[in-house]
Short mmCIF file of C-alpha atoms in Angstrom, two decimals:
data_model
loop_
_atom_site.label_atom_id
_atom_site.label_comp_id
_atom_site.label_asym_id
_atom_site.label_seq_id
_atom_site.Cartn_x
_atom_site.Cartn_y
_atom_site.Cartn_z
CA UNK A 30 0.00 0.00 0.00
CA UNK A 31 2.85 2.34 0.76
CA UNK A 32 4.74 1.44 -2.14
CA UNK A 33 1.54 2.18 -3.76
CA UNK A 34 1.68 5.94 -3.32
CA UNK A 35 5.21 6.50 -3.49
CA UNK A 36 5.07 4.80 -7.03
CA UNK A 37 2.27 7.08 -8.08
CA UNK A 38 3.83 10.46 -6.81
CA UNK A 39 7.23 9.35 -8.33
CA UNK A 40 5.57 8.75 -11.43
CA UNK A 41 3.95 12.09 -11.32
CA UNK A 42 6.96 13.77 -10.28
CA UNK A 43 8.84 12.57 -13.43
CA UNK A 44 5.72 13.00 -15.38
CA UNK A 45 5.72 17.16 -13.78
CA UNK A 46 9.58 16.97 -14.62
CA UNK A 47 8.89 15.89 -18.81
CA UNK A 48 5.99 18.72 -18.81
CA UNK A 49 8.54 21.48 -17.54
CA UNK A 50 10.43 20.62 -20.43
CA UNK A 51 7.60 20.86 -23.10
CA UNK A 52 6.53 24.25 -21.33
CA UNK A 53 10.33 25.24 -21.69
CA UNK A 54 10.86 24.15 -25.40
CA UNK A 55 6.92 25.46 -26.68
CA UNK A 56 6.06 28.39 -24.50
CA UNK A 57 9.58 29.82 -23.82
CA UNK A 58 12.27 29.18 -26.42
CA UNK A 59 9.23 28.66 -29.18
CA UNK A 60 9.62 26.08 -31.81
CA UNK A 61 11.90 27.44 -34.12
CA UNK A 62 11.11 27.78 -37.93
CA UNK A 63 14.21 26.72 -39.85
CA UNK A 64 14.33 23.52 -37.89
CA UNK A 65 10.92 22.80 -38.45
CA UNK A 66 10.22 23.78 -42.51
CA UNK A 67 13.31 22.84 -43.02
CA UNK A 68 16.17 25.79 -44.74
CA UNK A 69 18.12 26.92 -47.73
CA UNK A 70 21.33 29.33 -47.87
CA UNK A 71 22.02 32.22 -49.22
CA UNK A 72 24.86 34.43 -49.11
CA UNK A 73 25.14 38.28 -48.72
CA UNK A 74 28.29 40.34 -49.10
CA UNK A 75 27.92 43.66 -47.07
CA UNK A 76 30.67 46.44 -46.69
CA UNK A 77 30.46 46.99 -42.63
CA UNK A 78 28.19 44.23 -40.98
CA UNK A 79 28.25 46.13 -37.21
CA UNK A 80 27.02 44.02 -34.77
CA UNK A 81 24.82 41.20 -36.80
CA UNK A 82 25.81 38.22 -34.86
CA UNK A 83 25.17 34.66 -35.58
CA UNK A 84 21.42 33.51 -35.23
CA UNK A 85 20.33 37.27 -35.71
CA UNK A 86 17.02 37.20 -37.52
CA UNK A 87 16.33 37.72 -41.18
CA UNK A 88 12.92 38.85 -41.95
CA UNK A 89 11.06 40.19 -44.97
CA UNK A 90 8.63 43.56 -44.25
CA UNK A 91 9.32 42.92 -40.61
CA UNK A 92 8.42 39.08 -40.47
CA UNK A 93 10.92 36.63 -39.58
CA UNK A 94 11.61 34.04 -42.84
CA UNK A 95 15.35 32.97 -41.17
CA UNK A 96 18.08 33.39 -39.11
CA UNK A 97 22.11 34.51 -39.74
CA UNK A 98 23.82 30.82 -39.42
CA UNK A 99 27.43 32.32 -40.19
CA UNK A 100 29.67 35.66 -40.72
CA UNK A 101 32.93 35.10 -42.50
CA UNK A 102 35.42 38.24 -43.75
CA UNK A 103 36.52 38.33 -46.92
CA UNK A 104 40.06 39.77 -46.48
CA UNK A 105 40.48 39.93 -50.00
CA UNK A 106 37.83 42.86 -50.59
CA UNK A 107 37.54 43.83 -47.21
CA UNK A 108 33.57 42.73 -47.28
CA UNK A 109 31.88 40.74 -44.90
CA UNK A 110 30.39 37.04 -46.18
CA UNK A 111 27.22 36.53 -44.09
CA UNK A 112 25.10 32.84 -44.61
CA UNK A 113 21.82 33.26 -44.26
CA UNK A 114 19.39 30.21 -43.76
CA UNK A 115 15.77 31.05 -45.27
CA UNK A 116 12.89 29.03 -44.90
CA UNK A 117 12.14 26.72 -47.63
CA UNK A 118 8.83 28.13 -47.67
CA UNK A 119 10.03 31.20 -49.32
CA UNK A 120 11.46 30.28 -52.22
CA UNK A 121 10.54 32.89 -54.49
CA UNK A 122 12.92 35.40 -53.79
CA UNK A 123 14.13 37.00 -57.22
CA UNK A 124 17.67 37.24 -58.07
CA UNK A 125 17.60 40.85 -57.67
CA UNK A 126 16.09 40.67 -53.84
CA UNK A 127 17.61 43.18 -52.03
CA UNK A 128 19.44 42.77 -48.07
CA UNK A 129 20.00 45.73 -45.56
CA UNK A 130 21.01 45.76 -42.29
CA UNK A 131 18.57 47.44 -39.84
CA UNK A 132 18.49 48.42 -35.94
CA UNK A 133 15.66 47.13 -34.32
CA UNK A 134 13.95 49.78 -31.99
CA UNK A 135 16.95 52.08 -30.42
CA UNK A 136 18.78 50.06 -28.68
CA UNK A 137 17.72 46.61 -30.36
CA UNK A 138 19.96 43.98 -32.19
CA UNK A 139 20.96 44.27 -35.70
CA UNK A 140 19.06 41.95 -38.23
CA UNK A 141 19.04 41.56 -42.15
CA UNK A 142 16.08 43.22 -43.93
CA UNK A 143 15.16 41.60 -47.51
CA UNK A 144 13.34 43.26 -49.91
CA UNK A 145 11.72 41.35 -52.92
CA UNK A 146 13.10 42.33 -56.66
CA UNK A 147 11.23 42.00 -59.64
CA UNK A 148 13.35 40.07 -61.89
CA UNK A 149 11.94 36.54 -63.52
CA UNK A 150 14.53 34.68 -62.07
CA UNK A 151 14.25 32.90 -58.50
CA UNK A 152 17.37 32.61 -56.10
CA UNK A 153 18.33 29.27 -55.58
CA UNK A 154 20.14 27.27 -52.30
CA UNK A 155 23.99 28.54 -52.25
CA UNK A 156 23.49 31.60 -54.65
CA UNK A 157 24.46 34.87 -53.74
CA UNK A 158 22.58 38.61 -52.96
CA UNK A 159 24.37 41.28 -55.01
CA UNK A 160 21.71 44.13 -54.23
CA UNK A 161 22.90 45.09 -50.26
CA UNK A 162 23.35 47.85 -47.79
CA UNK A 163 25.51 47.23 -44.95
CA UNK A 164 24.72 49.10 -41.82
CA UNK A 165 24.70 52.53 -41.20
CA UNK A 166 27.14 53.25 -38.11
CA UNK A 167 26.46 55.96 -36.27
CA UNK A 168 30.27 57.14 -36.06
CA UNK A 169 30.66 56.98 -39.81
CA UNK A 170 27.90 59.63 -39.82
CA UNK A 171 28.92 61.87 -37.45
CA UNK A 172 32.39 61.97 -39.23
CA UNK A 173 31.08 62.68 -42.59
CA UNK A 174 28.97 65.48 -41.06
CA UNK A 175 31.94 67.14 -39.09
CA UNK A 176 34.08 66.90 -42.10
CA UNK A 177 30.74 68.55 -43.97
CA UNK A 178 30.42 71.24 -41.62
CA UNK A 179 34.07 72.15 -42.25
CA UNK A 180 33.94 72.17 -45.71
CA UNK A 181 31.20 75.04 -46.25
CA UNK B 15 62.11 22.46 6.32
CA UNK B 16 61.64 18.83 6.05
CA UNK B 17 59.03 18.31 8.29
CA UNK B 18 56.86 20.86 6.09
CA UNK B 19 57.97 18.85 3.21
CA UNK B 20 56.72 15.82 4.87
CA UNK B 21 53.65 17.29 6.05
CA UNK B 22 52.90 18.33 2.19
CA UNK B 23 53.40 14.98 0.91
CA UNK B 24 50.97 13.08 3.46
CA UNK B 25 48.56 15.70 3.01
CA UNK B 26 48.67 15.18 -0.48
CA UNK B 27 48.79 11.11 -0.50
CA UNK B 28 45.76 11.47 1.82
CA UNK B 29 43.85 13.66 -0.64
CA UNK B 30 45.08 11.04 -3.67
CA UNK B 31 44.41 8.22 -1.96
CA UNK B 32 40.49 9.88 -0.93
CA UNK B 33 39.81 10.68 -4.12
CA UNK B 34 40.81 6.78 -5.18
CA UNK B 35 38.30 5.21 -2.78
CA UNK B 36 35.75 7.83 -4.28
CA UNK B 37 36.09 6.73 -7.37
CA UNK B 38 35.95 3.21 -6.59
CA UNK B 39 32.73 3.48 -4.56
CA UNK B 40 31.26 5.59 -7.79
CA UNK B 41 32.38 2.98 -10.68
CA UNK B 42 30.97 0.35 -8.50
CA UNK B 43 27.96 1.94 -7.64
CA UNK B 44 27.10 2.93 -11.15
CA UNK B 45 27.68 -0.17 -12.72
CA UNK B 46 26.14 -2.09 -9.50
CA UNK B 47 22.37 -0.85 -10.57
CA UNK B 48 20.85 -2.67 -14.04
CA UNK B 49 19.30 -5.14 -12.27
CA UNK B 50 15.44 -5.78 -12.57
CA UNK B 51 14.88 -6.40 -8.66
CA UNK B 52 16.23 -2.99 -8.05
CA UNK B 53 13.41 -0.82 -9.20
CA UNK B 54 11.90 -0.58 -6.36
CA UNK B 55 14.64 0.63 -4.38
CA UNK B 56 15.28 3.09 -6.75
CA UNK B 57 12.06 4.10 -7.26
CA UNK B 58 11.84 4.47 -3.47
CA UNK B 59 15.13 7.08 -3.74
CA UNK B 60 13.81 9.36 -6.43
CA UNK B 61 10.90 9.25 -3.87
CA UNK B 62 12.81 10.40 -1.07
CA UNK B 63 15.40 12.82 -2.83
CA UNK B 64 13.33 14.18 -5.82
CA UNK B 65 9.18 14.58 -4.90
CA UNK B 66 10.73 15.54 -1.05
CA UNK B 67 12.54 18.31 -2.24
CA UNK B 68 9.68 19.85 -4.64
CA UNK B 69 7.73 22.11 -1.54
CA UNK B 70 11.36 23.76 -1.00
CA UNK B 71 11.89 23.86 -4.72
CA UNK B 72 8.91 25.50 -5.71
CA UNK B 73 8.50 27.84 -2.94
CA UNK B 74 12.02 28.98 -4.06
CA UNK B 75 11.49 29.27 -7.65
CA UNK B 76 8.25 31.60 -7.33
CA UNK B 77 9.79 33.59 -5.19
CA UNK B 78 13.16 34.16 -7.37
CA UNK B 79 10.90 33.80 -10.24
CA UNK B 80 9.00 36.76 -8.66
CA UNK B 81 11.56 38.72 -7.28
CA UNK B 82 13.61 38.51 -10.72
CA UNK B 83 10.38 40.40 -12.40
CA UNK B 84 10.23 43.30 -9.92
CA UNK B 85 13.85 44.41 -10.09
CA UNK B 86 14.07 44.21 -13.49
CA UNK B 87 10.92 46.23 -14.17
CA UNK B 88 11.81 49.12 -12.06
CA UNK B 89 15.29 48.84 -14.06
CA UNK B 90 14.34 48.63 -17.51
CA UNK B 91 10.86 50.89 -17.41
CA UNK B 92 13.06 53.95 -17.09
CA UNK B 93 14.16 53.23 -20.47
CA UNK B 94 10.69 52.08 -21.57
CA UNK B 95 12.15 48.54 -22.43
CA UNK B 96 9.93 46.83 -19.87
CA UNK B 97 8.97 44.28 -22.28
CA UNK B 98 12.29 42.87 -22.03
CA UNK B 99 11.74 41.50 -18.50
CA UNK B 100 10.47 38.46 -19.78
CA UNK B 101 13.87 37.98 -22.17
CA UNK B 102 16.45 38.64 -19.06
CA UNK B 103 14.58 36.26 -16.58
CA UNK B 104 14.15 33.76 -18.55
CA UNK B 105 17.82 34.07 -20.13
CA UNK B 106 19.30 34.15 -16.37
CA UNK B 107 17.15 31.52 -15.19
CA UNK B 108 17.79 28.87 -17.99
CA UNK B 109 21.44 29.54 -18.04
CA UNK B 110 22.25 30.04 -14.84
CA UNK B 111 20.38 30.71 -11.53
CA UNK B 112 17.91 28.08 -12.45
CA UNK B 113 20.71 25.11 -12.03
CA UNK B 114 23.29 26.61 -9.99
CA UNK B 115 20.06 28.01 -7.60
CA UNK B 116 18.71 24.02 -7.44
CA UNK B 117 21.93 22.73 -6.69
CA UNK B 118 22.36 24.33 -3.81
CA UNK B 119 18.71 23.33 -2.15
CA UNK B 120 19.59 20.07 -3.50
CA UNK B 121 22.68 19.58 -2.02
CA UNK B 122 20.88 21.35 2.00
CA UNK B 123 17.86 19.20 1.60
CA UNK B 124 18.78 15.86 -0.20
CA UNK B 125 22.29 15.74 0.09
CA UNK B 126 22.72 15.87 3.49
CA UNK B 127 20.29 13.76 4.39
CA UNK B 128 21.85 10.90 2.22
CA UNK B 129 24.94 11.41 3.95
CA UNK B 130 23.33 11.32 7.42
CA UNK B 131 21.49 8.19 6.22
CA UNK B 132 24.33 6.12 5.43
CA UNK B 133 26.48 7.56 7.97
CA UNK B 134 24.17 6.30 10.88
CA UNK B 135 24.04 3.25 8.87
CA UNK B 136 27.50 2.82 8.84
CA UNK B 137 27.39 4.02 13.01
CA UNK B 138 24.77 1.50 13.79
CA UNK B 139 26.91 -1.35 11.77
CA UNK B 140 23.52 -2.12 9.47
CA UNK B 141 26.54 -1.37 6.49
CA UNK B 142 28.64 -4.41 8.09
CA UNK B 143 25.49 -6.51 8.46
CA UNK B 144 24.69 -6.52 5.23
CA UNK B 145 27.86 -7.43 3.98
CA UNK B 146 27.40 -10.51 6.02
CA UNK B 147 24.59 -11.22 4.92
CA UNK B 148 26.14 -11.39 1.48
CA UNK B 149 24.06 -8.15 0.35
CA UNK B 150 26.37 -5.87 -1.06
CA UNK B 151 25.88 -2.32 0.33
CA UNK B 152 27.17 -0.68 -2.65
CA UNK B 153 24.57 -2.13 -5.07
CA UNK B 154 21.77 -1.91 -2.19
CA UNK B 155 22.28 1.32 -0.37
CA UNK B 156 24.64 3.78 -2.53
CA UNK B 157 23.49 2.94 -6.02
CA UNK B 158 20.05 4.00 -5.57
CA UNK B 159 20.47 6.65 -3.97
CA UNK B 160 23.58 7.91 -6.78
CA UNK B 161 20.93 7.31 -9.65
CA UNK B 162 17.89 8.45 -8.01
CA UNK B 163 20.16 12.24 -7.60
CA UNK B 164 20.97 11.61 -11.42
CA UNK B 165 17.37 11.25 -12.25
CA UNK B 166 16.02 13.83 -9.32
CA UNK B 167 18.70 17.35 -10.02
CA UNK B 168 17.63 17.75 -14.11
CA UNK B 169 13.95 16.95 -13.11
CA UNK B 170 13.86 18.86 -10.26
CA UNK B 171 15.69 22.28 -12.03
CA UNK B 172 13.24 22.18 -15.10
CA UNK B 173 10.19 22.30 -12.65
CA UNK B 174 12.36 25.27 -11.00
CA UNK B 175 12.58 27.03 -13.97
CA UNK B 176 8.89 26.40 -15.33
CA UNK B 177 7.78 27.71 -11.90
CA UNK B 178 9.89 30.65 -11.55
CA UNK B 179 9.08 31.80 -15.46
CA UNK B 180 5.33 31.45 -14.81
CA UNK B 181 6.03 33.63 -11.56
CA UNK B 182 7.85 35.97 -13.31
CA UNK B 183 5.13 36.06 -15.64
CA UNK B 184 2.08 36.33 -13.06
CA UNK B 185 3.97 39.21 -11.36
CA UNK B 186 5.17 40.77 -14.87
CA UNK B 187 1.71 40.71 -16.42
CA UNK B 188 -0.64 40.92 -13.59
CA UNK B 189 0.71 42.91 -11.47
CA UNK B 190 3.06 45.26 -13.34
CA UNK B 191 0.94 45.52 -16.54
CA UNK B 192 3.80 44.14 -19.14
CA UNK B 193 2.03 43.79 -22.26
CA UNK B 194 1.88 39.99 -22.36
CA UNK B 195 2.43 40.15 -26.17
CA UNK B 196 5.81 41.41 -25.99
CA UNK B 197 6.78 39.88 -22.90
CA UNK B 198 6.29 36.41 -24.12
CA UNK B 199 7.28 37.08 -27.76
CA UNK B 200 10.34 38.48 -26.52
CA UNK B 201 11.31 35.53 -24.35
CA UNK B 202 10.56 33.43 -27.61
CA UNK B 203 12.85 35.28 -29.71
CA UNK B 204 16.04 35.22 -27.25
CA UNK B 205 15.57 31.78 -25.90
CA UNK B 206 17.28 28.45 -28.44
CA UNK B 207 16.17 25.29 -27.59
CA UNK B 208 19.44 23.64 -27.83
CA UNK B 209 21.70 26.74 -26.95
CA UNK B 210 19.79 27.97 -23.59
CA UNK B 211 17.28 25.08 -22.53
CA UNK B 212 19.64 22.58 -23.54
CA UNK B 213 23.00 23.64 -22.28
CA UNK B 214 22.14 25.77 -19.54
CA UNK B 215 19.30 23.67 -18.07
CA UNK B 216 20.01 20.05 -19.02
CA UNK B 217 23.80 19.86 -19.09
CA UNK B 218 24.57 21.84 -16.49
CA UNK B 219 22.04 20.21 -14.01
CA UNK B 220 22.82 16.72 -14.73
CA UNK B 221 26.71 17.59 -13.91
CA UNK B 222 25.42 19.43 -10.39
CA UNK B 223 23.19 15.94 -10.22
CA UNK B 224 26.32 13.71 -10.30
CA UNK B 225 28.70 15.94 -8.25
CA UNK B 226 26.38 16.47 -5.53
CA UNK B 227 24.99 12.61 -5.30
CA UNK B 228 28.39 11.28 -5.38
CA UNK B 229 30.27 13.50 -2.54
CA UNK B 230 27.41 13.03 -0.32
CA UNK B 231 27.20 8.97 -0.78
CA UNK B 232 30.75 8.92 -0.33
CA UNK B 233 31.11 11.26 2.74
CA UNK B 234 28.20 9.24 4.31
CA UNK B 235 30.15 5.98 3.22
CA UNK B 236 33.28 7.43 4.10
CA UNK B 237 32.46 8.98 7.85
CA UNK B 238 33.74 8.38 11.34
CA UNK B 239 31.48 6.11 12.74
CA UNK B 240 30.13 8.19 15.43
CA UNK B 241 27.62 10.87 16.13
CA UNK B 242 30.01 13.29 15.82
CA UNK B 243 31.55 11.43 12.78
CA UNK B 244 27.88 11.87 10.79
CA UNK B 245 27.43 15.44 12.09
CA UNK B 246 31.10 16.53 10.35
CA UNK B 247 30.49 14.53 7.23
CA UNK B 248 26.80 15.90 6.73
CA UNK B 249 28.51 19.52 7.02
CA UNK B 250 31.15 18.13 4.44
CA UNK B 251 28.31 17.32 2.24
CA UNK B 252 26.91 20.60 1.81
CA UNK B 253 30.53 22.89 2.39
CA UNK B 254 32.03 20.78 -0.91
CA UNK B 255 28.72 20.15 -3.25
CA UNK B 256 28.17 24.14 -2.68
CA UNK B 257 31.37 24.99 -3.44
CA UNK B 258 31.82 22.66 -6.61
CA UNK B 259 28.35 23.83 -7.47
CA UNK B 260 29.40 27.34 -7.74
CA UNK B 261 33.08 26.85 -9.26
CA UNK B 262 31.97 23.81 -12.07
CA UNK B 263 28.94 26.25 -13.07
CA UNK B 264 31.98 29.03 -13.60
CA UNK B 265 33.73 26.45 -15.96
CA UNK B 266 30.73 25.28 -17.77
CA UNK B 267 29.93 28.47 -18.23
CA UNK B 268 32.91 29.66 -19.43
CA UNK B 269 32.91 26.66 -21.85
CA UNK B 270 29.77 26.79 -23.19
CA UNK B 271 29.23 30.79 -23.57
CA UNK B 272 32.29 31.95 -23.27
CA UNK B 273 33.22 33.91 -26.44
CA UNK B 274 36.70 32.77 -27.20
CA UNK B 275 37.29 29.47 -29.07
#
């Protein structure tokens, strides 16, 4: 009989234990898309990256369609490769789609904008985005008006 | 001069050769369990170390869960970025105070008692008895109560964090007036299955599980036979888990998130 109930609340316990873990996966990290749908790359040179980091979000008129799996330099050029993983539910981004770099809020994290094109042709997995705007840096601005100011 | 020398040397052969019998009571206690007759026993130990610990467990999380929610409100709504409450809390509390924070109730509530338990068993010469019997101890009295602490620490810190995230949440939301929108979408966003739940939760609480079930089966195993034999090794328990708690959570830490590679 005693047995009986310690069984049960050890079963329970464990049982409470596998729950936390569903709550923690669904409710708090959220099921995430390019593991689900399944992803295709694309690369995107950009002069100054700023602050992207790895897993940064990429999302199309402010919805997220992928993430930032990797930033690499070309030292050659002095441009910044970045690998972006896009859900294979997009796939009919034209090959003259456009990616920025934008600020989220204020004080937010940097993620890559895309912009659909209008040519025929479709970007396919491992292809590159030509059409890009790196990010603006706030320094970089405040130079170039300085050096403005002293000009006129 | 030489007396230091010598004193350095048998301290250090004493700590070698403490460590050795550790190990040997841990390999044979780990390997003493697969046994179908056993499941009760063990059953019986997640009984006593896990579903014993959850009032203090809970209780603890809500209230850090709670706590976590005010102080960062009153922080982050002078910048107007109170919707990133729910982000930080649950960011700290996957990656770090949920395990490290569990340990250490783990290792007061659970661990000691283990150690007390087979230290009075060892007083009391039940250990000695059984081994006449031709029970082994190890595989009777330390191996259930090793695996039930692997099983009870990860289980154990995800109900911690699931409680103290829903606190955070109930005192965010309902009491503070967080948009719930934002505060959950936000926690969505910064939180990676693998990369927080995963590593900070899982991995880091079943190495707290192991280190804290094995030092306080061995310093029960270990102690003086006598009252105040137990009494010394219980405080051993919890002095040594705490400690390697909070210095293996500073590695793992610095392993897993640390930025160089």
């Amino acid at each position: 009989m005693r047995m009986r109930t310690i069984e049960i609340s050890v079963g329970a316990f464990l049982l409470a234990g596998i729950l936390a873990l569903v709550f923690l996966a669904v409710r708090v990290s959220g099921v995430s898309l390019t593991q689900s749908a399944g992803a295709y790359k694309l690369f995107a040179r950009f002069d100054d990256i700023a602050g992207l980091r790895v897993r940064s979000k990429v999302s199309m008129a402010g919805v997220t369609i992928g993430r930032v799996a990797a930033i690499d330099v070309d030292s050659e050029y002095g441009e910044a490769i970045v690998t972006l993983e896009i859900d294979k539910r997009i796939d009919n981004l034209s090959a003259d789609a456009g990616a920025q770099i934008q600020t989220e809020g204020i004080l937010g994290g940097r993620y890559v904008n895309i912009t659909q094109g209008a040519d025929e042709e479709v970007l396919q997995d491992g292809d590159t985005i030509t059409n890009t705007q790196g990010a603006l840096v706030l320094e970089n601005l405040i130079g170039e008006f300085v050096t403005r100011m002293g000009d006129s | 001069m030489l007396r230091l020398l010598r004193l350095i040397g048998q301290r250090t052969l004493e700590w070698l050769e403490t460590l050795g019998r550790a190990g040997i009571v841990w390999l044979w206690a780990i390997f003493g369990l697969p046994r179908r007759g056993d499941l009760a026993l063990f059953t019986k130990q997640i009984f006593q170390i896990g579903v014993l610990s959850l009032p203090i467990i809970v209780l603890s999380a809500f209230s850090i869960g709670g706590v976590l929610a005010l102080q960062g409100y009153t922080q982050l709504a002078r910048i107007g970025a109170e919707e990133s409450v729910g982000l930080g809390v649950a960011l700290v509390l996957l990656r770090e105070l949920g395990p490290v924070v569990t340990g250490l109730l783990f290792a007061g509530r659970a661990g000691s008692a283990v150690t007390a338990e087979i230290g009075l068993m060892k007083a009391t010469d039940q250990l000695s008895g059984m081994e006449m019997m031709g029970v082994d101890p190890l595989r009777r009295i330390v191996a259930p109560r090793l695996w039930g602490g692997f099983i009870a620490m990860p289980t154990l810190t995800l109900i911690f964090n699931t409680v103290a995230i829903w606190a955070a949440a109930l005192a965010g939301i309902d009491w503070l007036g967080i948009d719930p929108g934002g505060f959950w979408a936000g926690m969505e966003d910064a939180v990676e299955l693998w990369e927080d739940v995963g590593k900070g939760t899982i991995v880091k609480s079943v190495v707290f599980g192991v280190i804290i079930s094995w030092i306080s089966v061995f310093q029960g195993y270990d102690c003086q036979p006598t009252a105040e034999g137990i009494g010394n090794a219980t405080t051993r328990t919890v002095v040594y888990s705490s400690v390697a708690v909070l210095a293996v959570d500073f590695l793992l830490t610095l392993v897993m998130y640390g930025e160089f590679k």
